[in-house]
Short mmCIF file of C-alpha atoms in Angstrom, two decimals:
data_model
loop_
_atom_site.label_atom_id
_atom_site.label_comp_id
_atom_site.label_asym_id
_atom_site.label_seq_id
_atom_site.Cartn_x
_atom_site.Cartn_y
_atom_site.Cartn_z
CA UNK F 216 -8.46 15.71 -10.42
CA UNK F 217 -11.57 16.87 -8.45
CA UNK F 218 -10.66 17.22 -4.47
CA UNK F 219 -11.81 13.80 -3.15
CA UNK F 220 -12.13 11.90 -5.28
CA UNK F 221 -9.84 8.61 -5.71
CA UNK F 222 -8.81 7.45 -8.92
CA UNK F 223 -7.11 3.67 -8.96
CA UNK F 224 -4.29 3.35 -11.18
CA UNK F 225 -3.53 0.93 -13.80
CA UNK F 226 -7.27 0.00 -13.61
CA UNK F 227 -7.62 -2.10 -16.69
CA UNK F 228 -4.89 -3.77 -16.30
CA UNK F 229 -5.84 -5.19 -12.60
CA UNK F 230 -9.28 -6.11 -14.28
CA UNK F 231 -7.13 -7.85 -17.03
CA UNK F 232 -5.03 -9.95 -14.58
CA UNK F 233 -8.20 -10.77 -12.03
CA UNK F 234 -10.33 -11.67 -14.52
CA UNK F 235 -13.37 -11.01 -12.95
CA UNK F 236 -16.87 -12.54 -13.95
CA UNK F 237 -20.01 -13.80 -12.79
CA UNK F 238 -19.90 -16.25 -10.11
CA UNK F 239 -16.38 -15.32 -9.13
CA UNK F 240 -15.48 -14.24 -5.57
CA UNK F 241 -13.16 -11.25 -5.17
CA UNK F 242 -11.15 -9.55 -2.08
CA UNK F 243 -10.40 -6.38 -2.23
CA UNK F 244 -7.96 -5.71 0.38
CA UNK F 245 -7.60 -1.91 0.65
CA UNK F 246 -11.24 -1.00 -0.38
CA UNK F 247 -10.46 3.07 -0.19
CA UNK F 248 -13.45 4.66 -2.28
CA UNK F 249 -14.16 0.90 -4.45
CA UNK F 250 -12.47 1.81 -7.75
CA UNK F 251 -11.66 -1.91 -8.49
CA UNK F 252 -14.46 -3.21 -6.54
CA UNK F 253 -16.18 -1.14 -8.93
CA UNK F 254 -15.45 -2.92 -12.35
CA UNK F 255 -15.31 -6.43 -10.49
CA UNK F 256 -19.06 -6.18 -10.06
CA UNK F 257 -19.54 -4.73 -13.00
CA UNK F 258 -18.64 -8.03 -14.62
CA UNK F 259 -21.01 -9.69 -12.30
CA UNK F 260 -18.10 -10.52 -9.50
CA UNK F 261 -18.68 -11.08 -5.68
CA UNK F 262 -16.69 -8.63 -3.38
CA UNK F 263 -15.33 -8.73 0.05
CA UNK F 264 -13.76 -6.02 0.38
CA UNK F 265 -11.49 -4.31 3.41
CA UNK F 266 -10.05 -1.45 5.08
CA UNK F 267 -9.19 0.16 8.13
CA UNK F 268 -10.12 3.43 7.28
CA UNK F 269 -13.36 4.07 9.08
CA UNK F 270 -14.26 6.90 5.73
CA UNK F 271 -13.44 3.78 3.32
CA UNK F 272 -15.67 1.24 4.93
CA UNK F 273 -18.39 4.27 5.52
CA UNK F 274 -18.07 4.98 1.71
CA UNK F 275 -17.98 0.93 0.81
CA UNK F 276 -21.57 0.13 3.01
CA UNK F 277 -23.28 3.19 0.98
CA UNK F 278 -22.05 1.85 -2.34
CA UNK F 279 -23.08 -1.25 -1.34
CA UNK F 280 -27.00 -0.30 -1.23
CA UNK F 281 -26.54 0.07 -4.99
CA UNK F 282 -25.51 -3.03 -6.10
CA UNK F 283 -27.33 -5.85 -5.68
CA UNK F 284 -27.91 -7.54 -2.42
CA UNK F 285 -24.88 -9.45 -1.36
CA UNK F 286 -22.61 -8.41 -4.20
CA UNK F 287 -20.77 -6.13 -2.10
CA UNK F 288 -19.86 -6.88 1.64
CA UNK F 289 -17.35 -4.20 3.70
CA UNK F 290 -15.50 -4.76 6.57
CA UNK F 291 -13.31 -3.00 8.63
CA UNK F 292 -10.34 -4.57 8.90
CA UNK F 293 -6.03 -4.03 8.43
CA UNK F 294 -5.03 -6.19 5.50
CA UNK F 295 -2.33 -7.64 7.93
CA UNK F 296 -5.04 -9.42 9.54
CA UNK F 297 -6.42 -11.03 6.36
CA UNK F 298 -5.03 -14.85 7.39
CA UNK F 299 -8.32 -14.89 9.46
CA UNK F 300 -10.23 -14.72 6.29
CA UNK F 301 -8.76 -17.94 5.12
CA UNK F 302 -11.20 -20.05 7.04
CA UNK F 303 -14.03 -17.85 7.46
CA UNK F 304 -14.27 -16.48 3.36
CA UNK F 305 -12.22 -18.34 1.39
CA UNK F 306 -10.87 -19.32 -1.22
CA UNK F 307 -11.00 -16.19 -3.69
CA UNK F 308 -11.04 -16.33 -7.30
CA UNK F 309 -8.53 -13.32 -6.69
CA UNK F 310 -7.40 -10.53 -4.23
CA UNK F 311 -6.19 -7.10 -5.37
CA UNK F 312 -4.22 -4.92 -3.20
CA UNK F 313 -4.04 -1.46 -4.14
CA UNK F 314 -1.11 0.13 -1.60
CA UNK F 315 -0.25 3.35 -0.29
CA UNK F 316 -2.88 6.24 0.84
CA UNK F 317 -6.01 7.12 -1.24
CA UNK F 318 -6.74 10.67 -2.80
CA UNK F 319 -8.87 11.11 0.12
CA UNK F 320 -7.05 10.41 3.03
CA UNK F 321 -4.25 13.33 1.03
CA UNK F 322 -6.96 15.76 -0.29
CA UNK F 323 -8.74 16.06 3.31
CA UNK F 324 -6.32 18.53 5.48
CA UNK F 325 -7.81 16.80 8.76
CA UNK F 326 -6.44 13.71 8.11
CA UNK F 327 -3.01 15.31 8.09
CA UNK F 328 -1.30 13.24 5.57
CA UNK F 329 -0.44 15.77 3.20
CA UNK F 330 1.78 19.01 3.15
CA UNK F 331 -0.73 20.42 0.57
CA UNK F 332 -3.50 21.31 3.06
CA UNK F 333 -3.27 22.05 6.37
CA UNK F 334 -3.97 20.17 9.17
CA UNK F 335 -2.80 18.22 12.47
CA UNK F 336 0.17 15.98 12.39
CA UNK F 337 -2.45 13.11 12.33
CA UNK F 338 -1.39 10.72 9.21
CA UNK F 339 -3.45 7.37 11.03
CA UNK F 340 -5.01 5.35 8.43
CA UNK F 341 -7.43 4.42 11.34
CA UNK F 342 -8.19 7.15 13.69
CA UNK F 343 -8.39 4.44 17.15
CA UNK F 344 -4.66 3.67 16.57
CA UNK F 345 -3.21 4.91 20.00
CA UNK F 346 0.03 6.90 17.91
CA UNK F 347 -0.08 9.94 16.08
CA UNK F 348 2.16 11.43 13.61
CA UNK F 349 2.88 13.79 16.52
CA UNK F 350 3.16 11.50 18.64
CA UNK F 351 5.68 10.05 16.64
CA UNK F 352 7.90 13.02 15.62
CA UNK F 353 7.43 14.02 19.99
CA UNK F 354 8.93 10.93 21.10
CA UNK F 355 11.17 9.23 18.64
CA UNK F 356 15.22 10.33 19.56
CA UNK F 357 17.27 11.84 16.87
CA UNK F 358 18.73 8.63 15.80
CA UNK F 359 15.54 6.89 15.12
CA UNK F 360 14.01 9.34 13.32
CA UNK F 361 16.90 9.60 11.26
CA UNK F 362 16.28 5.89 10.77
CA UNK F 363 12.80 6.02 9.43
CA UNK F 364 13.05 9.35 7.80
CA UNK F 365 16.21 7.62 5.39
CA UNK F 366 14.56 4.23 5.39
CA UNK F 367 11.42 4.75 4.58
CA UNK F 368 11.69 8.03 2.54
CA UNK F 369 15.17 7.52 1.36
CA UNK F 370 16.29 10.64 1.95
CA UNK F 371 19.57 11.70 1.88
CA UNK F 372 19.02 14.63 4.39
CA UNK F 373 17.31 12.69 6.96
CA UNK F 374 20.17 13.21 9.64
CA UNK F 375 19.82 16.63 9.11
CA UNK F 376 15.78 16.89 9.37
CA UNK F 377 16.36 14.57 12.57
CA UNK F 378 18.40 17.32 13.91
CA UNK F 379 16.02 20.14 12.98
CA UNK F 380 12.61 18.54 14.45
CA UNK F 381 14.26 17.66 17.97
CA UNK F 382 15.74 20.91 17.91
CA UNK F 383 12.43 22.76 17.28
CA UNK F 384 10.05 20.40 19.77
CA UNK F 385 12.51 21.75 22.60
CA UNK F 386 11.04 25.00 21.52
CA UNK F 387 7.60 23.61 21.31
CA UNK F 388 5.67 20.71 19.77
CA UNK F 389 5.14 20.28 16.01
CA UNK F 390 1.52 20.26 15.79
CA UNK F 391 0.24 20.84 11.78
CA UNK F 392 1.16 19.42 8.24
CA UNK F 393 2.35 22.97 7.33
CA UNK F 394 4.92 23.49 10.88
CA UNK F 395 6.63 19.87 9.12
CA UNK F 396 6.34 20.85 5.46
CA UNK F 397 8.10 23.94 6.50
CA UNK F 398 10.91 22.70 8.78
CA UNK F 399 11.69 20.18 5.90
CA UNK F 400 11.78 22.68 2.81
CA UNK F 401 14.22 24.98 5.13
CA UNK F 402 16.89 22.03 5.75
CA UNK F 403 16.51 20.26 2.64
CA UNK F 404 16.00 23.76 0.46
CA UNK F 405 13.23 24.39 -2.34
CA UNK F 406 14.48 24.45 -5.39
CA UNK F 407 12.08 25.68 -8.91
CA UNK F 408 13.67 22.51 -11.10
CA UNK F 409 12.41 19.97 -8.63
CA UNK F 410 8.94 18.67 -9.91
CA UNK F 411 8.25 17.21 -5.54
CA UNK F 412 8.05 18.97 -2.74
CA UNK F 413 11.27 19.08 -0.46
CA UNK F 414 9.07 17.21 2.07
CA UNK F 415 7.64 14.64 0.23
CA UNK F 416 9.98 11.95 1.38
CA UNK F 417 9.74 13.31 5.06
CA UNK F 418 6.34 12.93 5.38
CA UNK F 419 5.67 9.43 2.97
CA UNK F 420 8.55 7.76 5.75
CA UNK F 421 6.37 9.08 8.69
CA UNK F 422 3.30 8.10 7.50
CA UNK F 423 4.74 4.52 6.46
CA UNK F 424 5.85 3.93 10.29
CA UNK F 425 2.68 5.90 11.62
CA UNK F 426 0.94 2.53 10.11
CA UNK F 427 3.43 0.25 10.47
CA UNK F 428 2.96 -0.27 6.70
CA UNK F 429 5.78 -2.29 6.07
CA UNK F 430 4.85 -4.51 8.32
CA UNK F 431 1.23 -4.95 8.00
CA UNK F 432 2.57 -5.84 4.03
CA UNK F 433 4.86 -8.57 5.06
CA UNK F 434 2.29 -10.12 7.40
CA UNK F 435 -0.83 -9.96 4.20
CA UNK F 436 2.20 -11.54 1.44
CA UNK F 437 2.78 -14.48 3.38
CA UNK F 438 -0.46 -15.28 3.47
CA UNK F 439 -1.65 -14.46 0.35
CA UNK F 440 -1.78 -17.48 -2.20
CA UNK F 441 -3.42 -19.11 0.64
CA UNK F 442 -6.41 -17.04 -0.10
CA UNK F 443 -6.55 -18.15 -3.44
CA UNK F 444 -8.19 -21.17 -5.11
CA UNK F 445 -6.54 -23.00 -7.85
CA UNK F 446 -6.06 -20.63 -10.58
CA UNK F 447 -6.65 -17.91 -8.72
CA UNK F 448 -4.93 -14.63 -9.42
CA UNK F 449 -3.10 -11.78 -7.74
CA UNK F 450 -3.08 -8.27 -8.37
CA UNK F 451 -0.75 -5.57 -6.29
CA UNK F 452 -0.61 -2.59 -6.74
CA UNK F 453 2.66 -0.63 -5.14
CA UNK F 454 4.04 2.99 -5.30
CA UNK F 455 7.19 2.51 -3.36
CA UNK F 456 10.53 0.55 -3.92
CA UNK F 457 10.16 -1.19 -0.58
CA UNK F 458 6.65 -2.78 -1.19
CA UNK F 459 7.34 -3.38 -4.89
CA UNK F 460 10.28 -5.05 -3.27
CA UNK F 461 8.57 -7.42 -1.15
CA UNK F 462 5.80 -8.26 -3.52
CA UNK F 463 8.55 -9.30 -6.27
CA UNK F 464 10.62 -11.37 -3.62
CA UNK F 465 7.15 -13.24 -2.82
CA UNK F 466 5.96 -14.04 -6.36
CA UNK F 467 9.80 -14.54 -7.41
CA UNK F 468 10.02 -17.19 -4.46
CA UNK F 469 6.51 -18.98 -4.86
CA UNK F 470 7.33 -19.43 -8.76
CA UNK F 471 10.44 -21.62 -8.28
CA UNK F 472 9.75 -25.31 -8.12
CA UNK F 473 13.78 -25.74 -6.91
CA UNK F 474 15.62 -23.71 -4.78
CA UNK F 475 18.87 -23.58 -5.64
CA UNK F 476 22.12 -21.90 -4.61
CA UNK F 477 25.81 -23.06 -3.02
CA UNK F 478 26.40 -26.42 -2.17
CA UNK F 479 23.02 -27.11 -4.28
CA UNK F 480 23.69 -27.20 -7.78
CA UNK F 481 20.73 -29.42 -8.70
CA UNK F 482 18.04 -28.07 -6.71
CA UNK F 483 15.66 -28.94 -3.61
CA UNK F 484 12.13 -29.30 -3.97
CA UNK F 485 10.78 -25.38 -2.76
CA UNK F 486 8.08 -26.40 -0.18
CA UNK F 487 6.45 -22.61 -0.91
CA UNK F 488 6.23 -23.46 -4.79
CA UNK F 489 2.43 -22.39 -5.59
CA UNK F 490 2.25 -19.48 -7.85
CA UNK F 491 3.37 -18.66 -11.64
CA UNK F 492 4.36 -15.15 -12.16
CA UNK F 493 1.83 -13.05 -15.01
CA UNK F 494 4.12 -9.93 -15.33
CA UNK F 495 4.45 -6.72 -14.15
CA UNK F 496 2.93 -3.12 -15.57
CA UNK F 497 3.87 0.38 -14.81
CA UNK F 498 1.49 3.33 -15.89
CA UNK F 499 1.42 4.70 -19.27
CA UNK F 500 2.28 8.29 -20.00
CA UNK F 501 -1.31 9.10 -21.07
CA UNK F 502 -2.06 8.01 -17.67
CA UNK F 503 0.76 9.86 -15.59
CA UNK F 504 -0.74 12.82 -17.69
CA UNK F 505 -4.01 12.74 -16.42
CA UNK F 506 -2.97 11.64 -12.64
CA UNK F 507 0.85 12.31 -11.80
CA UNK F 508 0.33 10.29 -8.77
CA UNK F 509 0.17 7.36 -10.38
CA UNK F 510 4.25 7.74 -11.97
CA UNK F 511 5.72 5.75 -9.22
CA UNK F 512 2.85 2.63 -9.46
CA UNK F 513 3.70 -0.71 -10.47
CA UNK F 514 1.54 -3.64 -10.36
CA UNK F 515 2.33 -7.38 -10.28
CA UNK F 516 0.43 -9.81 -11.13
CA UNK F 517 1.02 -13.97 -10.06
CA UNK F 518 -1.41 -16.84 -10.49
CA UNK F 519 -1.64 -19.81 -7.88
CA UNK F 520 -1.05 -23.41 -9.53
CA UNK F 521 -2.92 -26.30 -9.79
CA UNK F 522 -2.35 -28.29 -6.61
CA UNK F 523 0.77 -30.90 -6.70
CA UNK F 524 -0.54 -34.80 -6.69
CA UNK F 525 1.01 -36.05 -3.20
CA UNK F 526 3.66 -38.62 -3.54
CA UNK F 527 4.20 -41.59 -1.88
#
């Protein structure tokens, strides 16, 4: 895959769950380089779309002189803030949410997400956050960075690379992807069968609490089906347990017209009951073949319900 250059995974199947057409309104929540906002114009679709990666949005506002005028508006903005668009943009005939970083925030060694090239501990989604990567791994104790490192990356050796980075800051700072990458392989030992890099865990945990990632994901799900009209759709994208985790809980939860469980065998009336669940897709081999970084994607798809007649 060329340096750069961002390819969206399990492309046609978004498009096949939005259902995009003329005189439909999209969001696209993390914009990156406009893959799916892409084929949503292409079938004649409005977009809105978002991110808070100054590169993204610069990208977005020159593809946007292409299209027609109006068919494609970009603004900079973290998808946990999205709630605000309720009022001022919506409804949407459907949001897609594509998570994770983009080929070119991990093919540019500036940005320093990536082990692969070079570059300063960085890993900031948006460069006018106040907390670095380095920042981070200078001032987190051993104890909480064997938190994140385990939580976040689930790896096994995180007490271990805990020990090893405060250990090696007394010496002097880590400053660069490849002062990390290296630390990590050493404690957690490369090994010819293993088809990842030793550090691969290490640095997807830092770079998910760099951007509070997590977080910014459970504030954009709860707000979510509010975005959409009636018969609206959904489209998420994840590449880690933990977000796939919190989409399913979301669309599992907001299917169910009763809640039930002990003490309630016949069910209560689920106040959140709004969506129907359309599935869930994971990326063909053919796919994985031609980008490896999509074999951990899964996408989820819900649509929001009519709205319920009030009772009296």
């Amino acid at each position: 895959m060329e340096k750069g250059v961002h390819r969206p995974v399990l492309l046609q199947e978004t498009v096949e769950v939005l259902q995009p057409a003329a005189g439909r309104k999209f969001l696209d929540a993390t914009f990156g380089r406009g893959g799916h906002s892409r084929l949503l114009m292409e079938a004649g679709a409005q977009v809105l779309g978002i991110d808070r990666d100054p590169e993204a949005i610069a990208a977005g506002q020159a593809m946007a002189t292409q299209w027609e005028t109006g068919q494609l508006e970009v603004r900079k903005m973290n998808f946990k803030e999205i709630g605000e668009l309720v009022e001022t943009d919506g409804p949407f005939d459907g949001v897609v949410m594509d998570l994770g970083v983009s080929s070119p925030q991990l093919d540019h060694g500036e940005r320093g997400f990536s082990f692969q090239h070079d570059g300063p501990l960085d890993m900031r989604m948006d460069p006018e956050e106040e907390v670095s990567a380095r920042d981070l791994l200078d001032d987190l104790s051993e104890e909480e960075l064997a938190r994140v490192i385990y939580q976040l990356g689930d790896e096994k050796a995180s007490r271990r690379i805990a020990r090893a980075i405060v250990q090696e800051r007394e010496k002097s700072p880590l400053e660069t992807t490849a002062q990390l990458a290296e630390l990590v392989g050493n404690v957690v030992g490369f090994r010819k069968h293993k088809k990842i890099h030793p550090a691969t865990k290490t640095f997807q945990a830092i770079r998910m609490e760099v951007n509070d990632e997590l977080g910014a994901l459970d504030s954009a799900l709860g707000v979510l089906p509010d975005l959409l009209r009636p018969g609206g759709r959904m489209a998420v994208i994840s590449f880690h347990a933990l977000e796939d985790r919190r989409v399913k809980r979301m669309i599992q939860h907001r299917s169910q017209e009763e809640i039930r469980g002990e003490g309630v065998p016949f069910g209560n009336p689920n106040p959140d009951w709004c969506l129907k669940s359309l599935g869930r897709w994971k990326p063909s081999d053919e796919e994985i073949a031609q980008n490896p970084r999509a074999r951990s994607a899964r996408l989820r798809g819900a649509e929001k319900l009519p709205e319920q007649p009030t009772t009296l």
